[in-house]
Amino acid sequence: MLSLASAAWAQAPANGSKAELPAVQRAVHVCASCHGDFGRSTHKAYPALAGQTRDYMIRQMKDFRDQARAETDIQAYMWGISALLTDEQIEGLADYYAAQTPLPGKSRNAKLEAEGKLIFEQGIGDHTVRACTSCHGGNAQGEGAAPRLAGLHADYVFRQLQAFKTPLRRHGNVMKSEALALSDAQMKALAAYVMSK
Ligand code: HEC
Ligand code: HEC
């Protein structure tokens, strides 16, 4: 699957990005069939990758390859393809997607989004749930290991918050106390809010 027609670029550019390595560009064509051109998916099953943080992307791709992130859909869709990727390709894919401009968020339910915004910015109670902004940034834009959430489909975000309550996302440790303390209704509000950003 990854040996599709070669792209034109032969070498990584001077800024150190590996995004244009031919093996990375070939892989990007395959990723695009589900995650959309430039990673700008709006489909609830396929998370957008455009603008995702580099460190987070690398962690996830390695977790797929090591079978350490193990939700059913990840097993079905991402284990096979990631098994074929080298560290260099993974870094190149992360460079590529981090450099893509994401689509603007989609607002669907202003009331629900306002509820989500409150939790996102202030957390709940006496640090039972920490403010999401403290790691994911004031606009849910992500930073380093904490992913960009802005514009991700609400159904996908809700599924991940549920997954953190299980052992299936092992590197989601930092999210586990949050996920356990949130009700489904609060998760839906948070998911609606980040999708609108
Ligand atoms: C056949 C469809 C398909 C292809 C091809 C595919 N993916 Fe995925 N990918 C998925 C699905 C489905 C999910 C989310 C599953 C879920 O809901 O948990 C996913 C999840 C991901 C995630 C997790 C996103 C996040 O926010 O945590 C990353 C990163 C990812 N894919 C990268 C890639 C890359 C890079 C490629 C190309 C090398 C690729 N995918 C190819 C279907 C695909
Ligand atoms: C202490 C830092 C921290 C706080 C606070 C935090 N997060 Fe996270 N979050 C992370 C990290 C780190 C990850 C990546 C985990 C991994 O590698 O699997 C993550 C992952 C996620 C994901 C998965 C995204 C994806 O693309 O799959 C969602 C959704 C999320 N956080 C939502 C939230 C929400 C909502 C809050 C507030 C209630 C919150 N987080 C608070 C650090 C944090």
PDB file of C-alpha atoms and ligand atoms in Angstrom:
ATOM      1  CA  MET A   1       0.000   0.000   0.000  1.00  0.00           C
ATOM      2  CA  LEU A   2       2.830   2.400   0.810  1.00  0.00           C
ATOM      3  CA  SER A   3       4.677   1.901  -2.473  1.00  0.00           C
ATOM      4  CA  LEU A   4       2.388   4.132  -4.542  1.00  0.00           C
ATOM      5  CA  ALA A   5       3.823   6.433  -7.232  1.00  0.00           C
ATOM      6  CA  SER A   6       6.819   8.416  -6.027  1.00  0.00           C
ATOM      7  CA  ALA A   7       6.624  12.166  -5.361  1.00  0.00           C
ATOM      8  CA  ALA A   8       9.039  14.647  -6.897  1.00  0.00           C
ATOM      9  CA  TRP A   9      11.083  15.631  -3.860  1.00  0.00           C
ATOM     10  CA  ALA A  10      14.291  13.787  -3.184  1.00  0.00           C
ATOM     11  CA  GLN A  11      15.607  15.317   0.030  1.00  0.00           C
ATOM     12  CA  ALA A  12      14.442  16.899   3.249  1.00  0.00           C
ATOM     13  CA  PRO A  13      14.629  20.705   3.082  1.00  0.00           C
ATOM     14  CA  ALA A  14      17.133  22.683   5.145  1.00  0.00           C
ATOM     15  CA  ASN A  15      14.662  23.501   7.961  1.00  0.00           C
ATOM     16  CA  GLY A  16      14.889  19.892   9.114  1.00  0.00           C
ATOM     17  CA  SER A  17      11.305  18.978   8.223  1.00  0.00           C
ATOM     18  CA  LYS A  18      11.018  15.457   6.876  1.00  0.00           C
ATOM     19  CA  ALA A  19       7.583  16.146   5.374  1.00  0.00           C
ATOM     20  CA  GLU A  20       8.759  16.059   1.781  1.00  0.00           C
ATOM     21  CA  LEU A  21      10.736  12.835   1.861  1.00  0.00           C
ATOM     22  CA  PRO A  22       9.312  10.657  -0.956  1.00  0.00           C
ATOM     23  CA  ALA A  23       8.421   7.851   1.445  1.00  0.00           C
ATOM     24  CA  VAL A  24       6.461  10.343   3.551  1.00  0.00           C
ATOM     25  CA  GLN A  25       4.658  11.844   0.573  1.00  0.00           C
ATOM     26  CA  ARG A  26       3.664   8.367  -0.613  1.00  0.00           C
ATOM     27  CA  ALA A  27       2.272   7.597   2.832  1.00  0.00           C
ATOM     28  CA  VAL A  28       0.366  10.914   2.918  1.00  0.00           C
ATOM     29  CA  HIS A  29      -1.594   9.813  -0.178  1.00  0.00           C
ATOM     30  CA  VAL A  30      -2.743   6.735   1.697  1.00  0.00           C
ATOM     31  CA  CYS A  31      -3.629   8.686   4.872  1.00  0.00           C
ATOM     32  CA  ALA A  32      -5.654  11.139   2.743  1.00  0.00           C
ATOM     33  CA  SER A  33      -8.078   8.412   1.684  1.00  0.00           C
ATOM     34  CA  CYS A  34      -9.492   8.468   5.218  1.00  0.00           C
ATOM     35  CA  HIS A  35      -8.193  11.628   6.932  1.00  0.00           C
ATOM     36  CA  GLY A  36      -8.905  13.863   3.925  1.00  0.00           C
ATOM     37  CA  ASP A  37      -6.670  15.998   1.717  1.00  0.00           C
ATOM     38  CA  PHE A  38      -4.181  17.882   3.931  1.00  0.00           C
ATOM     39  CA  GLY A  39      -5.677  16.003   6.898  1.00  0.00           C
ATOM     40  CA  ARG A  40      -8.772  18.216   6.830  1.00  0.00           C
ATOM     41  CA  SER A  41     -11.357  15.501   7.479  1.00  0.00           C
ATOM     42  CA  THR A  42     -14.776  16.580   8.717  1.00  0.00           C
ATOM     43  CA  HIS A  43     -16.053  12.984   8.960  1.00  0.00           C
ATOM     44  CA  LYS A  44     -16.971  11.799  12.455  1.00  0.00           C
ATOM     45  CA  ALA A  45     -15.130   8.489  11.991  1.00  0.00           C
ATOM     46  CA  TYR A  46     -11.826  10.011  10.800  1.00  0.00           C
ATOM     47  CA  PRO A  47     -10.215  12.627  13.033  1.00  0.00           C
ATOM     48  CA  ALA A  48      -8.752  15.706  11.339  1.00  0.00           C
ATOM     49  CA  LEU A  49      -4.938  15.728  11.465  1.00  0.00           C
ATOM     50  CA  ALA A  50      -4.300  19.220  10.001  1.00  0.00           C
ATOM     51  CA  GLY A  51      -2.520  21.410  12.527  1.00  0.00           C
ATOM     52  CA  GLN A  52      -2.080  18.554  15.012  1.00  0.00           C
ATOM     53  CA  THR A  53       0.970  18.997  17.247  1.00  0.00           C
ATOM     54  CA  ARG A  54       4.123  17.201  16.161  1.00  0.00           C
ATOM     55  CA  ASP A  55       4.967  15.550  19.512  1.00  0.00           C
ATOM     56  CA  TYR A  56       1.434  14.247  19.927  1.00  0.00           C
ATOM     57  CA  MET A  57       1.334  12.818  16.384  1.00  0.00           C
ATOM     58  CA  ILE A  58       4.634  10.992  16.881  1.00  0.00           C
ATOM     59  CA  ARG A  59       3.444   9.521  20.189  1.00  0.00           C
ATOM     60  CA  GLN A  60       0.192   8.259  18.632  1.00  0.00           C
ATOM     61  CA  MET A  61       1.810   6.718  15.540  1.00  0.00           C
ATOM     62  CA  LYS A  62       4.327   4.889  17.747  1.00  0.00           C
ATOM     63  CA  ASP A  63       1.541   3.795  20.095  1.00  0.00           C
ATOM     64  CA  PHE A  64      -0.342   2.357  17.088  1.00  0.00           C
ATOM     65  CA  ARG A  65       2.789   0.589  15.866  1.00  0.00           C
ATOM     66  CA  ASP A  66       3.475  -0.808  19.359  1.00  0.00           C
ATOM     67  CA  GLN A  67      -0.217  -1.709  19.684  1.00  0.00           C
ATOM     68  CA  ALA A  68      -0.281   0.385  22.873  1.00  0.00           C
ATOM     69  CA  ARG A  69      -3.336   2.408  21.795  1.00  0.00           C
ATOM     70  CA  ALA A  70      -5.939  -0.240  21.335  1.00  0.00           C
ATOM     71  CA  GLU A  71      -9.515   0.978  20.855  1.00  0.00           C
ATOM     72  CA  THR A  72     -11.450  -1.225  18.414  1.00  0.00           C
ATOM     73  CA  ASP A  73     -11.371   1.268  15.524  1.00  0.00           C
ATOM     74  CA  ILE A  74      -7.676   2.000  16.071  1.00  0.00           C
ATOM     75  CA  GLN A  75      -6.929  -1.720  15.917  1.00  0.00           C
ATOM     76  CA  ALA A  76      -9.001  -2.048  12.755  1.00  0.00           C
ATOM     77  CA  TYR A  77      -7.719   1.007  10.918  1.00  0.00           C
ATOM     78  CA  MET A  78      -4.352   2.082  12.286  1.00  0.00           C
ATOM     79  CA  TRP A  79      -2.418  -0.965  13.492  1.00  0.00           C
ATOM     80  CA  GLY A  80      -1.828  -2.455  10.043  1.00  0.00           C
ATOM     81  CA  ILE A  81      -0.714   0.715   8.328  1.00  0.00           C
ATOM     82  CA  SER A  82       1.506   1.926  11.183  1.00  0.00           C
ATOM     83  CA  ALA A  83       3.330  -1.425  11.322  1.00  0.00           C
ATOM     84  CA  LEU A  84       4.872  -0.486   7.968  1.00  0.00           C
ATOM     85  CA  LEU A  85       6.199   2.931   9.061  1.00  0.00           C
ATOM     86  CA  THR A  86       9.792   3.691  10.064  1.00  0.00           C
ATOM     87  CA  ASP A  87      10.620   6.280  12.762  1.00  0.00           C
ATOM     88  CA  GLU A  88      11.713   8.646  10.005  1.00  0.00           C
ATOM     89  CA  GLN A  89       8.397   8.316   8.171  1.00  0.00           C
ATOM     90  CA  ILE A  90       6.517   8.861  11.425  1.00  0.00           C
ATOM     91  CA  GLU A  91       8.490  12.054  12.069  1.00  0.00           C
ATOM     92  CA  GLY A  92       7.888  13.172   8.483  1.00  0.00           C
ATOM     93  CA  LEU A  93       4.148  12.544   8.761  1.00  0.00           C
ATOM     94  CA  ALA A  94       4.090  14.546  12.005  1.00  0.00           C
ATOM     95  CA  ASP A  95       6.027  17.392  10.323  1.00  0.00           C
ATOM     96  CA  TYR A  96       3.617  17.326   7.391  1.00  0.00           C
ATOM     97  CA  TYR A  97       0.386  17.389   9.389  1.00  0.00           C
ATOM     98  CA  ALA A  98       1.643  19.934  11.930  1.00  0.00           C
ATOM     99  CA  ALA A  99       2.276  22.321   9.009  1.00  0.00           C
ATOM    100  CA  GLN A 100      -1.221  22.031   7.452  1.00  0.00           C
ATOM    101  CA  THR A 101      -3.802  24.748   8.084  1.00  0.00           C
ATOM    102  CA  PRO A 102      -6.834  23.270   9.845  1.00  0.00           C
ATOM    103  CA  LEU A 103     -10.399  24.032   8.780  1.00  0.00           C
ATOM    104  CA  PRO A 104     -12.296  26.433  11.071  1.00  0.00           C
ATOM    105  CA  GLY A 105     -14.509  24.814  13.711  1.00  0.00           C
ATOM    106  CA  LYS A 106     -18.221  24.122  13.273  1.00  0.00           C
ATOM    107  CA  SER A 107     -20.823  25.484  15.668  1.00  0.00           C
ATOM    108  CA  ARG A 108     -23.998  23.414  16.004  1.00  0.00           C
ATOM    109  CA  ASN A 109     -25.474  24.099  19.435  1.00  0.00           C
ATOM    110  CA  ALA A 110     -24.521  27.390  21.092  1.00  0.00           C
ATOM    111  CA  LYS A 111     -26.022  26.504  24.475  1.00  0.00           C
ATOM    112  CA  LEU A 112     -24.156  23.196  24.764  1.00  0.00           C
ATOM    113  CA  GLU A 113     -20.933  24.844  23.565  1.00  0.00           C
ATOM    114  CA  ALA A 114     -21.256  27.542  26.263  1.00  0.00           C
ATOM    115  CA  GLU A 115     -21.533  24.808  28.925  1.00  0.00           C
ATOM    116  CA  GLY A 116     -18.435  23.137  27.509  1.00  0.00           C
ATOM    117  CA  LYS A 117     -16.499  26.409  27.341  1.00  0.00           C
ATOM    118  CA  LEU A 118     -17.040  26.976  31.058  1.00  0.00           C
ATOM    119  CA  ILE A 119     -15.544  23.597  32.012  1.00  0.00           C
ATOM    120  CA  PHE A 120     -12.804  23.892  29.392  1.00  0.00           C
ATOM    121  CA  GLU A 121     -11.630  27.220  30.798  1.00  0.00           C
ATOM    122  CA  GLN A 122     -12.304  26.772  34.510  1.00  0.00           C
ATOM    123  CA  GLY A 123     -12.406  23.055  35.251  1.00  0.00           C
ATOM    124  CA  ILE A 124     -14.821  21.763  37.876  1.00  0.00           C
ATOM    125  CA  GLY A 125     -14.861  22.309  41.620  1.00  0.00           C
ATOM    126  CA  ASP A 126     -11.691  22.204  43.627  1.00  0.00           C
ATOM    127  CA  HIS A 127      -9.453  20.767  40.859  1.00  0.00           C
ATOM    128  CA  THR A 128     -11.550  17.581  40.538  1.00  0.00           C
ATOM    129  CA  VAL A 129     -11.326  18.398  36.859  1.00  0.00           C
ATOM    130  CA  ARG A 130      -8.491  20.717  35.914  1.00  0.00           C
ATOM    131  CA  ALA A 131      -9.033  23.470  33.367  1.00  0.00           C
ATOM    132  CA  CYS A 132      -8.396  21.945  29.952  1.00  0.00           C
ATOM    133  CA  THR A 133      -6.774  25.186  28.843  1.00  0.00           C
ATOM    134  CA  SER A 134      -3.830  24.528  31.187  1.00  0.00           C
ATOM    135  CA  CYS A 135      -2.554  21.827  28.806  1.00  0.00           C
ATOM    136  CA  HIS A 136      -4.531  22.131  25.547  1.00  0.00           C
ATOM    137  CA  GLY A 137      -4.194  25.929  25.299  1.00  0.00           C
ATOM    138  CA  GLY A 138      -6.681  28.808  25.505  1.00  0.00           C
ATOM    139  CA  ASN A 139      -8.083  28.085  22.039  1.00  0.00           C
ATOM    140  CA  ALA A 140      -7.765  24.281  22.244  1.00  0.00           C
ATOM    141  CA  GLN A 141      -4.910  24.651  19.760  1.00  0.00           C
ATOM    142  CA  GLY A 142      -2.730  22.096  21.580  1.00  0.00           C
ATOM    143  CA  GLU A 143       0.889  22.259  22.585  1.00  0.00           C
ATOM    144  CA  GLY A 144       3.574  19.585  22.474  1.00  0.00           C
ATOM    145  CA  ALA A 145       2.294  16.320  23.910  1.00  0.00           C
ATOM    146  CA  ALA A 146      -1.187  17.793  24.508  1.00  0.00           C
ATOM    147  CA  PRO A 147      -3.099  17.507  21.225  1.00  0.00           C
ATOM    148  CA  ARG A 148      -4.941  20.157  19.270  1.00  0.00           C
ATOM    149  CA  LEU A 149      -8.646  19.628  19.983  1.00  0.00           C
ATOM    150  CA  ALA A 150     -10.024  22.624  18.075  1.00  0.00           C
ATOM    151  CA  GLY A 151     -12.175  21.559  15.144  1.00  0.00           C
ATOM    152  CA  LEU A 152     -12.073  17.813  15.909  1.00  0.00           C
ATOM    153  CA  HIS A 153     -15.452  16.167  15.343  1.00  0.00           C
ATOM    154  CA  ALA A 154     -17.470  16.079  18.585  1.00  0.00           C
ATOM    155  CA  ASP A 155     -18.285  12.369  18.161  1.00  0.00           C
ATOM    156  CA  TYR A 156     -14.574  11.546  17.949  1.00  0.00           C
ATOM    157  CA  VAL A 157     -13.718  13.702  20.995  1.00  0.00           C
ATOM    158  CA  PHE A 158     -16.516  12.099  23.013  1.00  0.00           C
ATOM    159  CA  ARG A 159     -15.252   8.612  22.080  1.00  0.00           C
ATOM    160  CA  GLN A 160     -11.735   9.525  23.268  1.00  0.00           C
ATOM    161  CA  LEU A 161     -12.934  10.882  26.611  1.00  0.00           C
ATOM    162  CA  GLN A 162     -14.727   7.548  27.091  1.00  0.00           C
ATOM    163  CA  ALA A 163     -11.611   5.631  26.010  1.00  0.00           C
ATOM    164  CA  PHE A 164      -9.497   7.340  28.687  1.00  0.00           C
ATOM    165  CA  LYS A 165     -11.709   5.663  31.298  1.00  0.00           C
ATOM    166  CA  THR A 166     -10.466   2.284  30.002  1.00  0.00           C
ATOM    167  CA  PRO A 167      -6.922   0.817  29.762  1.00  0.00           C
ATOM    168  CA  LEU A 168      -7.077   1.088  25.945  1.00  0.00           C
ATOM    169  CA  ARG A 169      -5.255   4.454  25.732  1.00  0.00           C
ATOM    170  CA  ARG A 170      -2.270   3.787  27.932  1.00  0.00           C
ATOM    171  CA  HIS A 171      -0.515   7.096  27.297  1.00  0.00           C
ATOM    172  CA  GLY A 172      -3.649   8.968  28.182  1.00  0.00           C
ATOM    173  CA  ASN A 173      -2.632   8.702  31.876  1.00  0.00           C
ATOM    174  CA  VAL A 174      -2.702  12.443  32.311  1.00  0.00           C
ATOM    175  CA  MET A 175      -6.336  12.442  31.149  1.00  0.00           C
ATOM    176  CA  LYS A 176      -7.618   9.595  33.311  1.00  0.00           C
ATOM    177  CA  SER A 177      -8.651  11.519  36.441  1.00  0.00           C
ATOM    178  CA  GLU A 178     -10.413  14.070  34.207  1.00  0.00           C
ATOM    179  CA  ALA A 179     -12.270  11.388  32.269  1.00  0.00           C
ATOM    180  CA  LEU A 180     -13.362   9.533  35.402  1.00  0.00           C
ATOM    181  CA  ALA A 181     -14.708  12.708  37.013  1.00  0.00           C
ATOM    182  CA  LEU A 182     -16.728  13.902  33.987  1.00  0.00           C
ATOM    183  CA  SER A 183     -20.329  12.842  33.349  1.00  0.00           C
ATOM    184  CA  ASP A 184     -21.405  11.874  29.837  1.00  0.00           C
ATOM    185  CA  ALA A 185     -23.355  15.142  29.594  1.00  0.00           C
ATOM    186  CA  GLN A 186     -20.255  17.167  30.535  1.00  0.00           C
ATOM    187  CA  MET A 187     -18.177  15.235  27.994  1.00  0.00           C
ATOM    188  CA  LYS A 188     -20.744  16.009  25.278  1.00  0.00           C
ATOM    189  CA  ALA A 189     -20.631  19.714  26.159  1.00  0.00           C
ATOM    190  CA  LEU A 190     -16.813  19.744  26.056  1.00  0.00           C
ATOM    191  CA  ALA A 191     -16.817  17.855  22.745  1.00  0.00           C
ATOM    192  CA  ALA A 192     -19.309  20.329  21.224  1.00  0.00           C
ATOM    193  CA  TYR A 193     -17.220  23.253  22.428  1.00  0.00           C
ATOM    194  CA  VAL A 194     -13.896  22.088  20.982  1.00  0.00           C
ATOM    195  CA  MET A 195     -15.560  21.193  17.659  1.00  0.00           C
ATOM    196  CA  SER A 196     -16.800  24.788  17.434  1.00  0.00           C
ATOM    197  CA  LYS A 197     -13.322  26.287  17.944  1.00  0.00           C
TER     198      LYS A 197
HETATM  199  C1  HEC B   1      -8.588   3.213   6.187  1.00  0.00           C
HETATM  200  C2  HEC B   1      -8.740   4.486   6.871  1.00  0.00           C
HETATM  201  C3  HEC B   1      -7.488   5.102   7.502  1.00  0.00           C
HETATM  202  C4  HEC B   1      -6.254   5.303   6.915  1.00  0.00           C
HETATM  203  C5  HEC B   1      -5.800   4.912   5.511  1.00  0.00           C
HETATM  204  C6  HEC B   1      -5.461   6.007   7.903  1.00  0.00           C
HETATM  205  N1  HEC B   1      -6.187   6.221   9.039  1.00  0.00           N
HETATM  206 FE1  HEC B   1      -5.556   7.159  10.733  1.00  0.00          FE
HETATM  207  N2  HEC B   1      -7.330   6.751  11.650  1.00  0.00           N
HETATM  208  C7  HEC B   1      -8.398   6.127  11.068  1.00  0.00           C
HETATM  209  C8  HEC B   1      -9.490   6.047  12.032  1.00  0.00           C
HETATM  210  C9  HEC B   1     -10.849   5.416  11.786  1.00  0.00           C
HETATM  211  C10 HEC B   1      -9.024   6.670  13.223  1.00  0.00           C
HETATM  212  C11 HEC B   1      -9.788   6.929  14.520  1.00  0.00           C
HETATM  213  C12 HEC B   1     -10.368   5.735  15.159  1.00  0.00           C
HETATM  214  C13 HEC B   1     -11.153   6.127  16.404  1.00  0.00           C
HETATM  215  O1  HEC B   1     -12.230   6.673  16.288  1.00  0.00           O
HETATM  216  O2  HEC B   1     -10.640   5.896  17.491  1.00  0.00           O
HETATM  217  C14 HEC B   1      -7.660   7.102  12.944  1.00  0.00           C
HETATM  218  C15 HEC B   1      -6.854   7.763  13.861  1.00  0.00           C
HETATM  219  C16 HEC B   1      -5.630   8.303  13.567  1.00  0.00           C
HETATM  220  C17 HEC B   1      -4.859   9.123  14.476  1.00  0.00           C
HETATM  221  C18 HEC B   1      -5.255   9.549  15.875  1.00  0.00           C
HETATM  222  C19 HEC B   1      -5.707  11.001  15.824  1.00  0.00           C
HETATM  223  C20 HEC B   1      -5.834  11.640  17.173  1.00  0.00           C
HETATM  224  O3  HEC B   1      -6.293  12.798  17.213  1.00  0.00           O
HETATM  225  O4  HEC B   1      -5.459  11.029  18.166  1.00  0.00           O
HETATM  226  C21 HEC B   1      -3.713   9.476  13.826  1.00  0.00           C
HETATM  227  C22 HEC B   1      -2.573  10.310  14.362  1.00  0.00           C
HETATM  228  C23 HEC B   1      -3.766   8.887  12.505  1.00  0.00           C
HETATM  229  N3  HEC B   1      -4.953   8.162  12.383  1.00  0.00           N
HETATM  230  C24 HEC B   1      -2.786   9.054  11.548  1.00  0.00           C
HETATM  231  C25 HEC B   1      -2.824   8.446  10.286  1.00  0.00           C
HETATM  232  C26 HEC B   1      -1.757   8.558   9.325  1.00  0.00           C
HETATM  233  C27 HEC B   1      -0.496   9.393   9.509  1.00  0.00           C
HETATM  234  C28 HEC B   1      -2.116   7.794   8.248  1.00  0.00           C
HETATM  235  C29 HEC B   1      -1.305   7.482   6.994  1.00  0.00           C
HETATM  236  C30 HEC B   1      -0.001   6.862   7.225  1.00  0.00           C
HETATM  237  C31 HEC B   1      -3.431   7.222   8.549  1.00  0.00           C
HETATM  238  N4  HEC B   1      -3.818   7.648   9.793  1.00  0.00           N
HETATM  239  C32 HEC B   1      -4.156   6.408   7.692  1.00  0.00           C
HETATM  240  C33 HEC B   1      -8.468   5.663   9.769  1.00  0.00           C
HETATM  241  C34 HEC B   1      -7.433   5.686   8.848  1.00  0.00           C
HETATM  242  C1  HEC B   2      -2.357  17.979  32.614  1.00  0.00           C
HETATM  243  C2  HEC B   2      -2.533  18.218  31.196  1.00  0.00           C
HETATM  244  C3  HEC B   2      -3.922  17.971  30.601  1.00  0.00           C
HETATM  245  C4  HEC B   2      -5.144  18.446  31.053  1.00  0.00           C
HETATM  246  C5  HEC B   2      -5.438  19.288  32.262  1.00  0.00           C
HETATM  247  C6  HEC B   2      -6.109  17.979  30.091  1.00  0.00           C
HETATM  248  N1  HEC B   2      -5.500  17.249  29.100  1.00  0.00           N
HETATM  249 FE1  HEC B   2      -6.415  16.319  27.533  1.00  0.00          FE
HETATM  250  N2  HEC B   2      -4.664  15.477  26.976  1.00  0.00           N
HETATM  251  C7  HEC B   2      -3.430  15.711  27.576  1.00  0.00           C
HETATM  252  C8  HEC B   2      -2.428  14.874  26.947  1.00  0.00           C
HETATM  253  C9  HEC B   2      -0.944  14.844  27.277  1.00  0.00           C
HETATM  254  C10 HEC B   2      -3.095  14.109  25.963  1.00  0.00           C
HETATM  255  C11 HEC B   2      -2.485  13.046  25.035  1.00  0.00           C
HETATM  256  C12 HEC B   2      -2.616  11.664  25.627  1.00  0.00           C
HETATM  257  C13 HEC B   2      -2.066  10.585  24.725  1.00  0.00           C
HETATM  258  O1  HEC B   2      -0.902  10.708  24.310  1.00  0.00           O
HETATM  259  O2  HEC B   2      -2.809   9.633  24.428  1.00  0.00           O
HETATM  260  C14 HEC B   2      -4.488  14.523  26.001  1.00  0.00           C
HETATM  261  C15 HEC B   2      -5.476  14.022  25.148  1.00  0.00           C
HETATM  262  C16 HEC B   2      -6.780  14.482  25.098  1.00  0.00           C
HETATM  263  C17 HEC B   2      -7.767  14.055  24.133  1.00  0.00           C
HETATM  264  C18 HEC B   2      -7.573  13.097  22.969  1.00  0.00           C
HETATM  265  C19 HEC B   2      -7.510  13.881  21.671  1.00  0.00           C
HETATM  266  C20 HEC B   2      -7.330  13.074  20.427  1.00  0.00           C
HETATM  267  O3  HEC B   2      -7.041  13.699  19.391  1.00  0.00           O
HETATM  268  O4  HEC B   2      -7.479  11.856  20.461  1.00  0.00           O
HETATM  269  C21 HEC B   2      -8.928  14.725  24.439  1.00  0.00           C
HETATM  270  C22 HEC B   2     -10.265  14.621  23.722  1.00  0.00           C
HETATM  271  C23 HEC B   2      -8.646  15.578  25.576  1.00  0.00           C
HETATM  272  N3  HEC B   2      -7.330  15.402  25.968  1.00  0.00           N
HETATM  273  C24 HEC B   2      -9.576  16.428  26.177  1.00  0.00           C
HETATM  274  C25 HEC B   2      -9.345  17.134  27.366  1.00  0.00           C
HETATM  275  C26 HEC B   2     -10.371  17.876  28.069  1.00  0.00           C
HETATM  276  C27 HEC B   2     -11.801  18.033  27.596  1.00  0.00           C
HETATM  277  C28 HEC B   2      -9.791  18.373  29.207  1.00  0.00           C
HETATM  278  C29 HEC B   2     -10.435  19.177  30.332  1.00  0.00           C
HETATM  279  C30 HEC B   2     -11.579  18.514  30.986  1.00  0.00           C
HETATM  280  C31 HEC B   2      -8.393  17.946  29.194  1.00  0.00           C
HETATM  281  N4  HEC B   2      -8.170  17.200  28.050  1.00  0.00           N
HETATM  282  C32 HEC B   2      -7.466  18.259  30.173  1.00  0.00           C
HETATM  283  C33 HEC B   2      -3.196  16.591  28.613  1.00  0.00           C
HETATM  284  C34 HEC B   2      -4.166  17.224  29.383  1.00  0.00           C
END
